[in-house]
Coordinates of N, CA and C in Angstrom, one line a residue:
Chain L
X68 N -15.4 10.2 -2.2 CA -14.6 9.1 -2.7 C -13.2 9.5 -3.0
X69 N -12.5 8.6 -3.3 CA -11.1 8.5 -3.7 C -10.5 8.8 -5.0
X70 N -10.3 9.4 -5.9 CA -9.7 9.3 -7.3 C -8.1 9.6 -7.5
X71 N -7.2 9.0 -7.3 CA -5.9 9.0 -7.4 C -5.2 8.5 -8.8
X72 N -5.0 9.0 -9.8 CA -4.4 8.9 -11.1 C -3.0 8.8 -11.1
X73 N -2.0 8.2 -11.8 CA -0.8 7.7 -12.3 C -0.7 7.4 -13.4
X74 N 0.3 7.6 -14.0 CA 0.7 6.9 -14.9 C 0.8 5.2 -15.0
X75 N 0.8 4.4 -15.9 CA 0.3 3.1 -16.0 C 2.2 2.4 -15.9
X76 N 2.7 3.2 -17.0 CA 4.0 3.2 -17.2 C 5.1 3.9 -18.0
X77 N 6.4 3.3 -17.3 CA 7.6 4.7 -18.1 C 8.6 4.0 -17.7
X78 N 9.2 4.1 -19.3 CA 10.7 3.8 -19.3 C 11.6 4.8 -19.6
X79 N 13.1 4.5 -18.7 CA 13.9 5.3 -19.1 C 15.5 4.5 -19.0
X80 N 16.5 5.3 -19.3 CA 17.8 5.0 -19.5 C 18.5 5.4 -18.2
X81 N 19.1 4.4 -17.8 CA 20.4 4.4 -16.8 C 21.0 5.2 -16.8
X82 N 21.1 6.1 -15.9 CA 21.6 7.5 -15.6 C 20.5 8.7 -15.7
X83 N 19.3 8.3 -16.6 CA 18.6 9.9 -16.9 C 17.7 9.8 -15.4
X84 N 17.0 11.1 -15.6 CA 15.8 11.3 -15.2 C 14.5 10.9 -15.5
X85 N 13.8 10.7 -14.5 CA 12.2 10.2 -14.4 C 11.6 10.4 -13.5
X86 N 9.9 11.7 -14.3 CA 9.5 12.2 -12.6 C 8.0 11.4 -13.2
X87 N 7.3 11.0 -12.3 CA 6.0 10.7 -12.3 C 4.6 11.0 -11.5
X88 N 4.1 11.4 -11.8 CA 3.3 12.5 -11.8 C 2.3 11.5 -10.9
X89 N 1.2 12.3 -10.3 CA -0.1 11.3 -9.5 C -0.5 13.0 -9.4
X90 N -1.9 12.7 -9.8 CA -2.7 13.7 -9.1 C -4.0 12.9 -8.9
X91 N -4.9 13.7 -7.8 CA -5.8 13.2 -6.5 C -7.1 14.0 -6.8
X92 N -7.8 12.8 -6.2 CA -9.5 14.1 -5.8 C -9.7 13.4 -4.6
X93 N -9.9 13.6 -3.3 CA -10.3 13.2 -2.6 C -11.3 13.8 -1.7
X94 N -11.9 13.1 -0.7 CA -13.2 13.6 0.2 C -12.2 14.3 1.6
X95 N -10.8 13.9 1.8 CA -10.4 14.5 2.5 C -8.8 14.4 2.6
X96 N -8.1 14.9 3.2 CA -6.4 15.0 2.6 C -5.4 15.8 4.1
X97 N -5.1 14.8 4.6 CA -3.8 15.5 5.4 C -2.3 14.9 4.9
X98 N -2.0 14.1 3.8 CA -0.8 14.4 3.8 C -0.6 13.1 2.0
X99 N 0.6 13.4 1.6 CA 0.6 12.3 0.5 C 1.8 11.4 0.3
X100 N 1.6 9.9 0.5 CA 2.7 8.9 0.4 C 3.2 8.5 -1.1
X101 N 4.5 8.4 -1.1 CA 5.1 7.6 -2.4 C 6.0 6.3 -1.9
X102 N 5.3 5.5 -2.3 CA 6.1 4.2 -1.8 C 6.4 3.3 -3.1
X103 N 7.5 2.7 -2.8 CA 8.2 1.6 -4.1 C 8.1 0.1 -4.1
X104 N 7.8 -0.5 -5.0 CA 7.5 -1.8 -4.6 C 8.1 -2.7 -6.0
X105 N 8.9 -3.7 -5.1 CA 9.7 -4.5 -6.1 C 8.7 -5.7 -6.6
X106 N 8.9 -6.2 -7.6 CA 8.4 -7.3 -8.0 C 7.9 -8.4 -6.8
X107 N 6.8 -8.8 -6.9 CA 6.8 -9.3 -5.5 C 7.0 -9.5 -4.0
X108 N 7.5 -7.9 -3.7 CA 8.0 -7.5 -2.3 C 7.0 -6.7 -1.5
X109 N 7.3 -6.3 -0.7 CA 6.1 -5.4 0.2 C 7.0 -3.7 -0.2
X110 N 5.8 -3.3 -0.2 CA 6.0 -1.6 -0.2 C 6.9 -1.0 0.4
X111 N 7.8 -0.3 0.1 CA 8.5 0.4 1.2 C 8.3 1.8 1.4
X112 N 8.6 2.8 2.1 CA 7.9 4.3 2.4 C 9.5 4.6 1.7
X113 N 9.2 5.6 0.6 CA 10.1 6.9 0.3 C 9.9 7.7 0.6
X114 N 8.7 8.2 0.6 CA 8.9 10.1 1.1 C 6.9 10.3 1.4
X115 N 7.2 11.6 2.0 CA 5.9 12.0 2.6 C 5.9 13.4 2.1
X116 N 4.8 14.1 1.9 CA 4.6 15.5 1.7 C 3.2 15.8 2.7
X117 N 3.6 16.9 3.4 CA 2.2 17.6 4.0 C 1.6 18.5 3.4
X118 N 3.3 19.3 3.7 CA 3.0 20.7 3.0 C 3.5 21.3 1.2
X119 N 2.9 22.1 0.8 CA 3.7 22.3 -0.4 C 5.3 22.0 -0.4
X120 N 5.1 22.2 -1.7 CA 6.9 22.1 -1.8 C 7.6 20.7 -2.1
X121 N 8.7 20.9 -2.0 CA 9.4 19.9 -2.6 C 9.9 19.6 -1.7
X122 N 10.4 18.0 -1.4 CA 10.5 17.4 -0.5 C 12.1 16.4 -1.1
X123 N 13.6 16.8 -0.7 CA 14.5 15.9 -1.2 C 15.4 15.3 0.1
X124 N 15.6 14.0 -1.0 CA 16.4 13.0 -0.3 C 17.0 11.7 -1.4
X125 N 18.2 12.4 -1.3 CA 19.1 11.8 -1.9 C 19.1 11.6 -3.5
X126 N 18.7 10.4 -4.6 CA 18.5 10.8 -5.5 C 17.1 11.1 -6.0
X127 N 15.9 10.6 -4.6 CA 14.7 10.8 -5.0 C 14.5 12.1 -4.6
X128 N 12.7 12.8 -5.0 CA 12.6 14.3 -4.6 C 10.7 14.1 -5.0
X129 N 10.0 14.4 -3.9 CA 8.9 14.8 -4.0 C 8.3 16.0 -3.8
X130 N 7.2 16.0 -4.8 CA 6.8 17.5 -4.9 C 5.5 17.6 -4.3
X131 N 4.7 18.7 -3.8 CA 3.5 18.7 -3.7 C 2.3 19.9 -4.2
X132 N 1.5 20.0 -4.9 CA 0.7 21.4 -4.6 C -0.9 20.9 -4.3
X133 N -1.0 20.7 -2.8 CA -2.6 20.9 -2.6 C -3.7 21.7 -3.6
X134 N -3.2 23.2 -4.1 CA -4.5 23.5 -4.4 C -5.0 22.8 -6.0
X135 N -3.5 22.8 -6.7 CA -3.4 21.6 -7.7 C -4.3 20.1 -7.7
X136 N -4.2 19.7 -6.5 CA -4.5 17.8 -6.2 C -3.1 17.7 -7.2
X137 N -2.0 18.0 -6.9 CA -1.1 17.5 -7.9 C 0.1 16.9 -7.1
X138 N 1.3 15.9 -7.3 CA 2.6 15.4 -6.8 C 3.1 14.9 -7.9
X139 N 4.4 15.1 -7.6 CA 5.3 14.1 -8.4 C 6.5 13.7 -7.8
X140 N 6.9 12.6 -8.2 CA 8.2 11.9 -7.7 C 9.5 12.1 -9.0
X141 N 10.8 12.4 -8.0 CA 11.3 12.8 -9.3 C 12.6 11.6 -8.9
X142 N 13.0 10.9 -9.9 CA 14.1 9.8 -9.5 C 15.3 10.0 -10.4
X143 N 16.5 10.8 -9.9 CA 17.4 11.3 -10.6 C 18.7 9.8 -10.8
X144 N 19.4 10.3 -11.7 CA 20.7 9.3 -11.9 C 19.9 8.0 -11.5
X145 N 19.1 7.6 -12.6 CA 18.4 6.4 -12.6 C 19.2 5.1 -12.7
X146 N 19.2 3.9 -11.6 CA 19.9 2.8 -11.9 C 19.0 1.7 -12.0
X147 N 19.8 0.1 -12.3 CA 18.6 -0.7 -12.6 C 17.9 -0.5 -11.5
X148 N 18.3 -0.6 -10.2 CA 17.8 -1.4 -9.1 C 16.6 -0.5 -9.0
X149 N 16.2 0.7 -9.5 CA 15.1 1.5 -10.0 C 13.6 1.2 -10.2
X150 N 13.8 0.0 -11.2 CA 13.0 -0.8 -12.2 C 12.1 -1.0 -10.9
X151 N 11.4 -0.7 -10.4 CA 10.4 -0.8 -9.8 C 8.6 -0.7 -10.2
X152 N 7.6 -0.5 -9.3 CA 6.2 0.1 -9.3 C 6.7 1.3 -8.1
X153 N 6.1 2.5 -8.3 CA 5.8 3.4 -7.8 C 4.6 4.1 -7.7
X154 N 4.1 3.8 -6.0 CA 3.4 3.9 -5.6 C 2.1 5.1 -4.8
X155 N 1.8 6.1 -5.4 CA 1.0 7.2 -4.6 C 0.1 6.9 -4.0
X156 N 0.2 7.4 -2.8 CA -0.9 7.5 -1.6 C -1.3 8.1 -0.7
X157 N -2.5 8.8 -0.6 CA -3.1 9.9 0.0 C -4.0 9.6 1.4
X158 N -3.3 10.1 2.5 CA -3.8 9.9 3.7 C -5.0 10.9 4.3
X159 N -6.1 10.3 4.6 CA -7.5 11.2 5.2 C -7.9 10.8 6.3
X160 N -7.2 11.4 7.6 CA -7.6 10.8 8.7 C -6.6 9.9 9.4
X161 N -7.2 8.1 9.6 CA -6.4 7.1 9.7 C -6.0 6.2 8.3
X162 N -6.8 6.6 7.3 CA -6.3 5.6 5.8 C -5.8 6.5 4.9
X163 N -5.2 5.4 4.4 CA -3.9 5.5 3.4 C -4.9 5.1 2.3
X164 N -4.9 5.9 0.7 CA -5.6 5.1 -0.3 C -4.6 5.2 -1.1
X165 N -4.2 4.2 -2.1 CA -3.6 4.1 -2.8 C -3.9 4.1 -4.4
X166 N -3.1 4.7 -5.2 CA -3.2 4.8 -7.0 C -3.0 3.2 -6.7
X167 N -3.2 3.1 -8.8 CA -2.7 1.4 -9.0 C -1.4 1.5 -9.5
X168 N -0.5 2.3 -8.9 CA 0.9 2.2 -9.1 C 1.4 2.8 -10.6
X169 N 2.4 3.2 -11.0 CA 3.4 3.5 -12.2 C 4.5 2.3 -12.3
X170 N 4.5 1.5 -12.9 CA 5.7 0.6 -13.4 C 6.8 1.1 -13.9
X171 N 8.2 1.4 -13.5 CA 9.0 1.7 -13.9 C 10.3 1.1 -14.8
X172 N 10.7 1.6 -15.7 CA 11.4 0.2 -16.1 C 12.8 0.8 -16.9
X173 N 14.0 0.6 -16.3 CA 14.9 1.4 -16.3 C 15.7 0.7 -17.7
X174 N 16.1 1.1 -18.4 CA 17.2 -0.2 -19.7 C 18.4 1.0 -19.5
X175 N 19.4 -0.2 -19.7 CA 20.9 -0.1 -19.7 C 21.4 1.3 -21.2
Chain X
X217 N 9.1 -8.9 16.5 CA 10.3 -9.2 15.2 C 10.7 -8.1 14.5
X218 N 11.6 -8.2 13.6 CA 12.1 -6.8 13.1 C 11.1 -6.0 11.9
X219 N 10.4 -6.9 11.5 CA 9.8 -6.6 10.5 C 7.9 -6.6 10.8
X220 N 7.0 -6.9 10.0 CA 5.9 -6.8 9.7 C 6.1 -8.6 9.0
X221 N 5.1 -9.4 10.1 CA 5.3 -10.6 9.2 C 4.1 -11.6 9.0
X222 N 3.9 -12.1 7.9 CA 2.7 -12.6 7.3 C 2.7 -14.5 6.7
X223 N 2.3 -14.8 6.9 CA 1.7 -16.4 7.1 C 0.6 -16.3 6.9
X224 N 0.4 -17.9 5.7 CA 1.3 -18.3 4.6 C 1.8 -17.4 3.3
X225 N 3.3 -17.5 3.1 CA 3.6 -16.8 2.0 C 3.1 -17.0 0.9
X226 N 2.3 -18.0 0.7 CA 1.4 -18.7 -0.7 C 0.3 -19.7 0.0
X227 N -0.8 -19.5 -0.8 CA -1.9 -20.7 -0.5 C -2.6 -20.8 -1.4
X228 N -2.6 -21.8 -1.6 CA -3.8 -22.6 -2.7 C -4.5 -23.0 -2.4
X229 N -5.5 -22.8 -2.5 CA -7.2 -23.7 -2.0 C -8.1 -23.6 -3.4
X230 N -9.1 -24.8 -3.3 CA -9.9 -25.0 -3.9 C -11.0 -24.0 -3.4
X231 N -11.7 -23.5 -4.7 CA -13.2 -23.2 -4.7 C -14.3 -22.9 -2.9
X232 N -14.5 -22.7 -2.5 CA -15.1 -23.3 -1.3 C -14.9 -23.7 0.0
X233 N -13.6 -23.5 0.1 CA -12.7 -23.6 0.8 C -13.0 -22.9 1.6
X234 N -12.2 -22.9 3.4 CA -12.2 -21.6 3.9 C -10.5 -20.9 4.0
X235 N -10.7 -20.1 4.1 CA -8.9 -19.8 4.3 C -8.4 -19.3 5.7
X236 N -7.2 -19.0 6.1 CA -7.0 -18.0 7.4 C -5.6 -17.6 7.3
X237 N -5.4 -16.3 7.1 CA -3.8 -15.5 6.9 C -4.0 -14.8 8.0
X238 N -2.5 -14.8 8.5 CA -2.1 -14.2 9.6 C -1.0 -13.0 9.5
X239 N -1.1 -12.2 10.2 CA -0.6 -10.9 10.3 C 0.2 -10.9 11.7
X240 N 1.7 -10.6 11.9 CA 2.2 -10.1 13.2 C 3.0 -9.1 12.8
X241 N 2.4 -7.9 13.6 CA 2.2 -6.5 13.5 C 3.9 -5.9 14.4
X242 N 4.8 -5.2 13.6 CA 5.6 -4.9 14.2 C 5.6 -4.4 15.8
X243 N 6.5 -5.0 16.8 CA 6.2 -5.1 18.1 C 5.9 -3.5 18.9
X244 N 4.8 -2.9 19.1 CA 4.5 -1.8 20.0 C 3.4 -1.2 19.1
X245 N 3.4 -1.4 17.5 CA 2.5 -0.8 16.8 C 1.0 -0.8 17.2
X246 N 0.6 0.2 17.3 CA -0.9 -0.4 17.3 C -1.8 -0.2 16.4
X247 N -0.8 0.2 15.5 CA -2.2 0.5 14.3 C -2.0 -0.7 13.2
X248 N -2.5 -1.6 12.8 CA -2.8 -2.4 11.8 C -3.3 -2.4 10.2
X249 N -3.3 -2.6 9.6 CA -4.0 -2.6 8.2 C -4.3 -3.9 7.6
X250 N -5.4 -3.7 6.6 CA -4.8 -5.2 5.7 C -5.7 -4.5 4.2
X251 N -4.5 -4.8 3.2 CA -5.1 -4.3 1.9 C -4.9 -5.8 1.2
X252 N -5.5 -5.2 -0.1 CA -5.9 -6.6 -0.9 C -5.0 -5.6 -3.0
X253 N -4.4 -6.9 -3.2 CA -3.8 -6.3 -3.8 C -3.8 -7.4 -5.5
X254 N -4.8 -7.1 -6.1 CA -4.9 -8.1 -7.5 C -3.9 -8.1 -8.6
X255 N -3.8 -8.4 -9.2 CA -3.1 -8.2 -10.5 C -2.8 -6.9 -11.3
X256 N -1.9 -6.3 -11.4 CA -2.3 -5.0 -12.1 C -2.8 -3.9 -11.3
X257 N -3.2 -4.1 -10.6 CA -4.6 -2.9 -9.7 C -3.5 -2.2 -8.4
X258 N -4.2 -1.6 -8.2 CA -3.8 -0.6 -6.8 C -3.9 -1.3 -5.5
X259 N -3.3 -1.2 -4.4 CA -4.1 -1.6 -3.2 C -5.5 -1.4 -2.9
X260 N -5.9 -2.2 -2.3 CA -7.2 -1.5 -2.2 C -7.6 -2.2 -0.4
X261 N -8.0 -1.4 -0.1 CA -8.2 -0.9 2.0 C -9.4 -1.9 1.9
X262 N -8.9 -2.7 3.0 CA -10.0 -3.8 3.6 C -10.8 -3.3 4.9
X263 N -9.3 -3.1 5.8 CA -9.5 -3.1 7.5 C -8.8 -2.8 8.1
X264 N -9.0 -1.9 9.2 CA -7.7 -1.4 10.1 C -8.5 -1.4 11.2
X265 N -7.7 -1.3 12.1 CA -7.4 -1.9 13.3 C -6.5 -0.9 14.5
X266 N -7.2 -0.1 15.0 CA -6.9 0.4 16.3 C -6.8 -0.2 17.6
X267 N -5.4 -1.1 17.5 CA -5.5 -1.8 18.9 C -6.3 -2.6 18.7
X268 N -7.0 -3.3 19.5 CA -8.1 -4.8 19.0 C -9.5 -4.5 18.6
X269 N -9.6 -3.0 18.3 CA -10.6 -2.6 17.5 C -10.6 -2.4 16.4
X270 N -11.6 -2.8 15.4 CA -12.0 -2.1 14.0 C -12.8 -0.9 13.9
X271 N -12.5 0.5 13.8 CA -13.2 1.4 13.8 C -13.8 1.6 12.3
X272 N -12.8 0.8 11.7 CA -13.6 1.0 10.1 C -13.0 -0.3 9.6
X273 N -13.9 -1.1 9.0 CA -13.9 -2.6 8.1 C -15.0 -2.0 6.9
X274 N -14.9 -0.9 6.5 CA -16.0 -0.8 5.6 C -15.3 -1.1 3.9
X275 N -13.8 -1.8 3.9 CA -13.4 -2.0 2.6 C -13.2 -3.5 2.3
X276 N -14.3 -4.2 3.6 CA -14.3 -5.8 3.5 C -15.3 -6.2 2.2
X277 N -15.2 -7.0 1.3 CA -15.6 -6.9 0.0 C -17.2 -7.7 -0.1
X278 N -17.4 -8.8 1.1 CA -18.0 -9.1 1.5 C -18.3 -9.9 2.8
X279 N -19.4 -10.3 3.3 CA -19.7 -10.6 4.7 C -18.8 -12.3 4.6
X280 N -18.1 -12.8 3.6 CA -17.3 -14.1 3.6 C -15.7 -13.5 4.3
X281 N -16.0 -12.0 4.1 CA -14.5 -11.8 5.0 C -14.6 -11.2 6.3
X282 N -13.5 -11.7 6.9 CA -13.8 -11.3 8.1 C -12.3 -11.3 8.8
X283 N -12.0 -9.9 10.0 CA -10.5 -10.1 10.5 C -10.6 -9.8 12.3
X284 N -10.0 -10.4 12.8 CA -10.0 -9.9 14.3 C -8.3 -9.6 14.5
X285 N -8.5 -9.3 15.7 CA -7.1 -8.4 16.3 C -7.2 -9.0 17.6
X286 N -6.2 -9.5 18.1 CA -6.3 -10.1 19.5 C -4.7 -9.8 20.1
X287 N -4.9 -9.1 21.6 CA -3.7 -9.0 22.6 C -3.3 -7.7 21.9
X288 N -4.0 -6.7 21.1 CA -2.9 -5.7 20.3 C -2.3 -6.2 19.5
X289 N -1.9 -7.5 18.7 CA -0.7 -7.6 18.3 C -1.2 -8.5 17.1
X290 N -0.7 -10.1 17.1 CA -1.8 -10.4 16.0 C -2.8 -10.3 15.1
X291 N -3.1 -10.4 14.0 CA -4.7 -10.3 13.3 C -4.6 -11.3 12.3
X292 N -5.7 -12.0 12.4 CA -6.1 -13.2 11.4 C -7.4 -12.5 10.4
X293 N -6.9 -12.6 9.0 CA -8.0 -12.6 8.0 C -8.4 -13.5 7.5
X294 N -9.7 -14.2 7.7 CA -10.4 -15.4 7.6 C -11.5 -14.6 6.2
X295 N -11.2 -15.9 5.3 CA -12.3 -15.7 3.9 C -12.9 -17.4 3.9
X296 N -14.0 -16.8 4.2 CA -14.8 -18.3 3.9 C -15.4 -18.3 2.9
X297 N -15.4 -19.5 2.4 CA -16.3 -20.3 1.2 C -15.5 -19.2 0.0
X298 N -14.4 -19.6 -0.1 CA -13.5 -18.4 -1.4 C -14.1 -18.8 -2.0
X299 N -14.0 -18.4 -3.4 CA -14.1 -17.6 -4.7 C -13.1 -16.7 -5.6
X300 N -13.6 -17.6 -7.0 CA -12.0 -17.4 -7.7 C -11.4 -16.2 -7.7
X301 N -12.8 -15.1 -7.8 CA -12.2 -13.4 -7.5 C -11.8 -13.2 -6.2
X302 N -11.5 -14.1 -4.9 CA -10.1 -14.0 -4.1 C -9.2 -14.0 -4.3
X303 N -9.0 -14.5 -5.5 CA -7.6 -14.6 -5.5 C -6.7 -13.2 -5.9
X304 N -5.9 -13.2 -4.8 CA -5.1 -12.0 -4.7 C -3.7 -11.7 -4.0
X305 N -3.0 -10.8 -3.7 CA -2.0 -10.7 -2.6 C -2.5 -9.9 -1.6
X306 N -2.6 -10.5 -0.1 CA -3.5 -10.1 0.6 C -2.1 -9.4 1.3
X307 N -2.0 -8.3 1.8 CA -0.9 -7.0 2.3 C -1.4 -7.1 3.6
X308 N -0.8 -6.8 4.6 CA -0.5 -6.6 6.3 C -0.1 -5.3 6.3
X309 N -0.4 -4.7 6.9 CA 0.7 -3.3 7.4 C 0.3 -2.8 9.2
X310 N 2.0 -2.3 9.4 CA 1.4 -2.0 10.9 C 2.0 -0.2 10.7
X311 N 1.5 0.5 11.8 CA 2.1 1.9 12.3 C 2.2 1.8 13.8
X312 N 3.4 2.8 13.6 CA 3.2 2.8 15.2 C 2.3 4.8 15.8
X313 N 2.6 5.1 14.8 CA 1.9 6.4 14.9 C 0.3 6.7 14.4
X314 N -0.5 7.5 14.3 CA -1.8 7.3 13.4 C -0.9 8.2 11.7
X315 N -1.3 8.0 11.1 CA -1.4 8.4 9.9 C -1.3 10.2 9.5
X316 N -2.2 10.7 10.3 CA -2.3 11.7 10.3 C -0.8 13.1 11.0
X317 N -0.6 12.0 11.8 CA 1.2 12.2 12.6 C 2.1 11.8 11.8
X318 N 1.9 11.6 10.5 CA 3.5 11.3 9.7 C 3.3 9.5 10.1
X319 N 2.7 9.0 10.8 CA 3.1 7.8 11.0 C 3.3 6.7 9.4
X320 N 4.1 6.5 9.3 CA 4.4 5.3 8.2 C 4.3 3.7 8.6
X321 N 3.9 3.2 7.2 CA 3.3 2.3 7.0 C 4.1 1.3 6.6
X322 N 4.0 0.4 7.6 CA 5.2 -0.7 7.3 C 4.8 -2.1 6.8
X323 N 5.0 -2.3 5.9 CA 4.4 -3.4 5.0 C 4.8 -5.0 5.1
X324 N 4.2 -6.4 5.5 CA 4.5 -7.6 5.0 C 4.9 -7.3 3.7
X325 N 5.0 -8.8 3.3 CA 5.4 -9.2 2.2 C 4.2 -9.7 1.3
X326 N 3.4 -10.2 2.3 CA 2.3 -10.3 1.3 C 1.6 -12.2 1.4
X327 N 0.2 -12.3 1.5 CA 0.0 -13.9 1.2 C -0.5 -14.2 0.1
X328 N 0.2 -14.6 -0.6 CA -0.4 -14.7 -2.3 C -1.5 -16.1 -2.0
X329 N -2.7 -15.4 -2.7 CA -3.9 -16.5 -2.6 C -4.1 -16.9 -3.5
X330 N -4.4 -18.5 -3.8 CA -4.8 -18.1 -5.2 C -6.1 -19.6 -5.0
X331 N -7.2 -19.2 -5.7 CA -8.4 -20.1 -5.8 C -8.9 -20.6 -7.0
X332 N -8.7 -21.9 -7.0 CA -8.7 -22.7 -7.7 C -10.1 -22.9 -8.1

């Protein structure tokens, strides 16, 4: 089966940092998704990890350690447009399974 | 079309009803999805769709749901005789790669259901 954990929720301040963590148990694992999702909008893809390591782009940065089941997403110089759900997801094969997201919630 | 696009953006139906949401799968994609997405909760994997095949529908919730794939391109998710625990945001997604090749997952917007 699938066990994908996250955080429920996390606030922070305009400008700081916020990393959010997901770790996994799964039946099988080739690679791990973080996607963002606005109030009511469709998902969009931020970042992918196969291999260990840390994975950057721009102000976001994904991490990964397989032998852990561990990732985190790290969202530097945080703005509102931030205020999202963030989304982990672990691909086995052809499916994508998904956490029930981190709510993020940025104040001025 | 440019995007991953889904019909009806909202539906309301009574109890008993049957429903039908449609999916048009970014153009050349052949890999499809459809997740189901409640209140609060995570996605959660219905059915995907290899070209006009389902090689796995094993996250259909029950035998009142049901999706085909026709021409490669379209997919209709048909829920008959709903029930109030349908109600939900029913997710589309297409790839053009499999999953396992980095392929990403390109999301609708979503058909918000809701059963009265």
């Amino acid at each position: 089966g699938q066990n994908i954990d996250q955080p429920t929720e996390m606030t922070a301040t305009e400008g700081a940092i916020v990393q959010i963590n997901c770790t996994y148990q799964t039946s099988g694992f080739n690679g791990l998704f973080w996607y963002q999702q606005h109030a009511g909008e469709a998902p969009t893809f931020l970042s992918y990890n196969v291999l260990d390591g840390l994975e950057e782009k721009g102000r976001f940065s994904s991490f990964l350690s397989r032998s852990k089941g561990y990732s985190y997403l790290l969202l530097k110089e945080l703005q509102m447009k931030d205020s999202a759900s963030y989304l982990c997801a672990v691909t086995n094969d052809y499916k994508l399974s998904f956490g029930a997201g981190t709510t993020v919630t940025v104040r001025a | 079309g440019a995007g991953v696009s889904q019909s009806p953006s909202n539906k309301v139906t009574e109890k008993g009803k049957d429903v039908e949401l449609r999916c048009d799968p970014i153009s050349g994609h052949t890999a499809l999805y459809w997740y189901r997405q409640s209140l609060g909760q995570g996605l959660e994997f219905l059915i995907y769709f290899q070209g006009n095949s389902a090689p796995d529908k094993s996250g259909l919730p029950s035998d009142r749901f049901s999706a085909e794939r026709t021409g490669g391109s379209v997919s209709t998710l048909t829920i008959q005789r709903t029930q109030q625990e349908d109600s939900a945001v029913y997710l589309c997604a297409s790839s053009l790669l499999d999953l396992t090749n980095t392929g990403e997952l390109f999301f609708g917007e979503g058909s918000r259901l809701t059963v009265l």
